[in-house]
Coordinates of N, CA and C in Angstrom, one line a residue:
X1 N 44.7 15.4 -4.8 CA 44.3 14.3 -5.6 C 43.8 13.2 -4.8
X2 N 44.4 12.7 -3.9 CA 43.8 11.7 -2.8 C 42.9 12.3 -2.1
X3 N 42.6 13.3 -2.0 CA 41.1 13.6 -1.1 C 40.1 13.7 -2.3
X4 N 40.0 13.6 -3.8 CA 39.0 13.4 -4.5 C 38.6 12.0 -4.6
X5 N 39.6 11.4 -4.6 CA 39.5 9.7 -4.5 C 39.0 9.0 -3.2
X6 N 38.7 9.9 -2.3 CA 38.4 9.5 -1.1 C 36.3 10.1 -0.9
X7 N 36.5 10.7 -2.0 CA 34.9 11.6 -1.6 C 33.8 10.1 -2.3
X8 N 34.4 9.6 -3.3 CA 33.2 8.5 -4.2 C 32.9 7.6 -2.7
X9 N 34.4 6.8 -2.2 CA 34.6 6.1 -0.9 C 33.5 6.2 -0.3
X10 N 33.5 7.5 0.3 CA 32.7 8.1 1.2 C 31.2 8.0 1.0
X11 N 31.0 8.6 -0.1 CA 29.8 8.6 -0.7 C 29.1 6.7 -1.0
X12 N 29.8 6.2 -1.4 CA 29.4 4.6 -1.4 C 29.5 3.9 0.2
X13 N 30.2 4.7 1.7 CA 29.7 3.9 2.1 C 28.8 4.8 3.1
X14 N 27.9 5.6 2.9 CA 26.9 6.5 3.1 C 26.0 5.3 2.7
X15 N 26.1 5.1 1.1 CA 24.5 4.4 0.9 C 24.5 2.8 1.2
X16 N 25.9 2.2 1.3 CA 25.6 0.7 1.8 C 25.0 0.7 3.5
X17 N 25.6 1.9 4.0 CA 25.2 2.1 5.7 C 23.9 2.4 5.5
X18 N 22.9 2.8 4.2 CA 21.7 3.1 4.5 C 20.7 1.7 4.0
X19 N 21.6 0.6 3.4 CA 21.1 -0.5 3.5 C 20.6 -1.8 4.5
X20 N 21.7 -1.3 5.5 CA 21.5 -1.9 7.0 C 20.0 -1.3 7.2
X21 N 19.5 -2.5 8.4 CA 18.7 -2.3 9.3 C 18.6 -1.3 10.6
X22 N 18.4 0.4 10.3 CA 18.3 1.0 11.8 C 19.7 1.5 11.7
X23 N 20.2 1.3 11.0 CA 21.9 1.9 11.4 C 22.7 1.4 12.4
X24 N 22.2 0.2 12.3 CA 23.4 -0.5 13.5 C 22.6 -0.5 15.2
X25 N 21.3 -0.2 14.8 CA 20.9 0.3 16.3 C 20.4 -1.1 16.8
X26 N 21.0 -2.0 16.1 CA 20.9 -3.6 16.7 C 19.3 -4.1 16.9
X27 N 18.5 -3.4 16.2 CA 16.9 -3.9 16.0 C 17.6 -5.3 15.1
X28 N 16.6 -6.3 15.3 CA 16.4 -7.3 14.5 C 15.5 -6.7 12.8
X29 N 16.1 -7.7 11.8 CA 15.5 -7.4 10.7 C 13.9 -8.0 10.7
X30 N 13.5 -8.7 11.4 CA 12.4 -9.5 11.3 C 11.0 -8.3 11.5
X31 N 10.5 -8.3 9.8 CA 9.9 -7.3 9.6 C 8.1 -7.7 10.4
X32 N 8.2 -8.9 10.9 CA 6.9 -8.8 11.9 C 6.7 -8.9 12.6
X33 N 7.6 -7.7 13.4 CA 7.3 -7.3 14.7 C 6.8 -6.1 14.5
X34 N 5.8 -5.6 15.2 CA 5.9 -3.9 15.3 C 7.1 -3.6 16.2
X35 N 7.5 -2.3 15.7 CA 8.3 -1.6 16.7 C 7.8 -0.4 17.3
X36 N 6.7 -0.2 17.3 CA 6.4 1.0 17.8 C 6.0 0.4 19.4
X37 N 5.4 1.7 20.1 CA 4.9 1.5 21.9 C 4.7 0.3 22.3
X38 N 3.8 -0.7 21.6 CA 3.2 -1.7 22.1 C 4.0 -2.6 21.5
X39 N 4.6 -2.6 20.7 CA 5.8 -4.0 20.5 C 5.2 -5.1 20.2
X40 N 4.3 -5.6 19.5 CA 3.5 -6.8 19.2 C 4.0 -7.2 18.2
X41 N 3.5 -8.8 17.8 CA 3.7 -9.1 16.6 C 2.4 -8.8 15.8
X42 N 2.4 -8.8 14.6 CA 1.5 -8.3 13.5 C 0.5 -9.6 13.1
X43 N 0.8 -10.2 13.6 CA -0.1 -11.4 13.4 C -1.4 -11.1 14.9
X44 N -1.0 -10.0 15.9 CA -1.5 -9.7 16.8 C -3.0 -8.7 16.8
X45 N -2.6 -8.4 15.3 CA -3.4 -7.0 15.0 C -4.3 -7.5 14.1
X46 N -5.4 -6.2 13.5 CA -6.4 -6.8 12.8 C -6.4 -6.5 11.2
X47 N -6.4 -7.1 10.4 CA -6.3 -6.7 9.1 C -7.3 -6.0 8.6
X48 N -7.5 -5.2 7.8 CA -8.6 -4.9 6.5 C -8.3 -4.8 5.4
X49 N -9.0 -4.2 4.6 CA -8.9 -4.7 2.6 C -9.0 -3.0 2.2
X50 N -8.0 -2.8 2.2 CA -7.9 -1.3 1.2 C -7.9 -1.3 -0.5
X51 N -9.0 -0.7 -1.3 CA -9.4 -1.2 -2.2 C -8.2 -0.4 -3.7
X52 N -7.4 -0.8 -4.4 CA -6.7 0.3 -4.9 C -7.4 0.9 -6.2
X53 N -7.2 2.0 -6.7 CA -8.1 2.9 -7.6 C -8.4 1.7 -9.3
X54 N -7.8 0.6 -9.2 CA -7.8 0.0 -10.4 C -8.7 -1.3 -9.6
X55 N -9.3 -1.3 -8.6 CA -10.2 -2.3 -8.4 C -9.5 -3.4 -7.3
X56 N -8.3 -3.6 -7.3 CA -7.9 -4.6 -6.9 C -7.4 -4.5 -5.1
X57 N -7.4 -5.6 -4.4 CA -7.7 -5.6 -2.9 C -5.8 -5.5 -2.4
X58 N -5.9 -5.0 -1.0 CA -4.6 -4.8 -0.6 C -4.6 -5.4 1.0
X59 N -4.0 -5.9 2.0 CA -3.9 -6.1 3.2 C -3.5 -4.7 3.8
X60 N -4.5 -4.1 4.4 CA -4.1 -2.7 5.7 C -4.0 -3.0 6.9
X61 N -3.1 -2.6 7.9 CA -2.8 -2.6 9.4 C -2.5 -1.3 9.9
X62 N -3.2 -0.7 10.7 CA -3.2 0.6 11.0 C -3.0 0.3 12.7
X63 N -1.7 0.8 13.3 CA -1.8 0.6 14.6 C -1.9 1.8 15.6
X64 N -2.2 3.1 15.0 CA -2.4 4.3 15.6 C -0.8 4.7 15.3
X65 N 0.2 4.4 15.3 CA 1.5 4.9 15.0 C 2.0 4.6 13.7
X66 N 2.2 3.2 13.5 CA 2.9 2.5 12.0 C 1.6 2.2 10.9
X67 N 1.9 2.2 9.7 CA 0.6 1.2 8.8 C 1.7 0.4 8.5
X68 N 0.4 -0.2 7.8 CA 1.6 -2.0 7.2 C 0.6 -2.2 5.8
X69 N 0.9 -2.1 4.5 CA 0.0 -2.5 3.2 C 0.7 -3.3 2.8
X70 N 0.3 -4.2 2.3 CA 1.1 -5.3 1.2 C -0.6 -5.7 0.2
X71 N -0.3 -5.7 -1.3 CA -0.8 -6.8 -1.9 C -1.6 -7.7 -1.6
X72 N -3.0 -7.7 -2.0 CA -3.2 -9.3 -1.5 C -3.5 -10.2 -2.9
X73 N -3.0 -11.5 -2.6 CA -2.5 -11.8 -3.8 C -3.1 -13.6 -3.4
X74 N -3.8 -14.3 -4.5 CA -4.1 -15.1 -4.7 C -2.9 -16.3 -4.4
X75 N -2.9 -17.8 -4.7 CA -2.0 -18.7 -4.5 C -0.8 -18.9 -5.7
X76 N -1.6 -18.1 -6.8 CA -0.6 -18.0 -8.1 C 0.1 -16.8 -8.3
X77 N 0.3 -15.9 -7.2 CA 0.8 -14.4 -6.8 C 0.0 -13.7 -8.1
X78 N -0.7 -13.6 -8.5 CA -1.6 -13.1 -9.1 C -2.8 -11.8 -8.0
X79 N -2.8 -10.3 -8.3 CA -3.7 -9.8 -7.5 C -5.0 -10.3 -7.6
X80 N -5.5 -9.8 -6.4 CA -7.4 -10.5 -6.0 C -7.9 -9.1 -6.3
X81 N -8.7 -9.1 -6.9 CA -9.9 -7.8 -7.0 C -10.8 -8.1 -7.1
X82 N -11.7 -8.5 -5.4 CA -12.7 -8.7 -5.6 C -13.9 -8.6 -5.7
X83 N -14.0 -7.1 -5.7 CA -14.9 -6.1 -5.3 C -15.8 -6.0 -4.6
X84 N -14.9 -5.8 -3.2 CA -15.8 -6.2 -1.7 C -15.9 -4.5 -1.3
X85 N -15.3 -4.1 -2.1 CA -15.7 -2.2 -1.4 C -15.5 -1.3 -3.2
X86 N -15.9 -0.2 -3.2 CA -15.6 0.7 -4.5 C -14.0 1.3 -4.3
X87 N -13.5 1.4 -5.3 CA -12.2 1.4 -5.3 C -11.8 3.0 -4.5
X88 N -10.7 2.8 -4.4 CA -10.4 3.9 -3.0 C -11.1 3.6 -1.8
X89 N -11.8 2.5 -1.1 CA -12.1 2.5 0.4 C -11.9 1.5 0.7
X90 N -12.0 1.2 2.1 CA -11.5 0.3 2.5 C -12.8 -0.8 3.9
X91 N -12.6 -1.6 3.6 CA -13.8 -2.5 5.0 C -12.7 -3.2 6.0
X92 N -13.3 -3.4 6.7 CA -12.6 -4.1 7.8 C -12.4 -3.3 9.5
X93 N -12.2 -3.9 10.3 CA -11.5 -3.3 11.2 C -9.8 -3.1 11.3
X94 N -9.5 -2.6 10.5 CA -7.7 -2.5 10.2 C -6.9 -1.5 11.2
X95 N -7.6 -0.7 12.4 CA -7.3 -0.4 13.4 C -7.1 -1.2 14.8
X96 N -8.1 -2.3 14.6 CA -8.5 -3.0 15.7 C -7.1 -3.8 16.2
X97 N -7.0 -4.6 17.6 CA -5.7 -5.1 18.1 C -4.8 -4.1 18.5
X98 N -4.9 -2.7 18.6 CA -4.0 -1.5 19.6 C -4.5 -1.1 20.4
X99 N -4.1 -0.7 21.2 CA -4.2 0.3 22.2 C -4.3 2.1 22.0
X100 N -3.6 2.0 20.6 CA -3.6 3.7 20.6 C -4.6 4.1 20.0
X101 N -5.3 5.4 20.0 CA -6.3 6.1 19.7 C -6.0 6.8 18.0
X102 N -6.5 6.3 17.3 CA -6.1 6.7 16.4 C -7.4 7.9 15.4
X103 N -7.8 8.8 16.0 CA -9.1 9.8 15.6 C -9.2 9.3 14.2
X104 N -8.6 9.2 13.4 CA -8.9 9.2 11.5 C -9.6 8.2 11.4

């Protein structure tokens, strides 16, 4: 009877440990840093405009290892669609600012 009462335990602290950052591996949460090879901050790299299938624009960062998309969103958090590319592509140099070779 006490080892079924011990399995939920177990199981709830499986997924609060999966809410931590890294598992304890003492990374900082501060999501603008890259963590990959080159270790930069993201403010280091180059953005572009990935277009999503309903028209509307996104921020891409492509560093040859990690991507980074967010929303791009006007002053009223409202999406921007501003139709600077046909939907599904993307302009910009959103590779640019790495070092790694990224062939795609």
């Amino acid at each position: 009877m006490t080892k079924l009462k011990l399995v939920p335990l177990a199981v709830a602290g499986l997924f609060l440990t999966a809410c931590s950052d890294g598992f304890g591996d003492g990374l900082p949460a501060d999501k603008t840093v890259d963590r990959g090879s080159d270790k930069k901050d993201l403010s280091q790299l180059q953005a572009g405009i990935w277009v999503d299938p309903n028209g509307c624009d996104h921020w891409i960062i492509d560093d040859g290892v990690e991507g980074y998309l967010s929303a791009r969103l006007d002053r009223y958090g409202k999406p921007v669609c501003s139709g600077v590319a046909p939907p599904t592509q993307t302009v910009g140099d959103f590779k640019g600012g790495s070092k790694i070779n990224d062939p795609n």
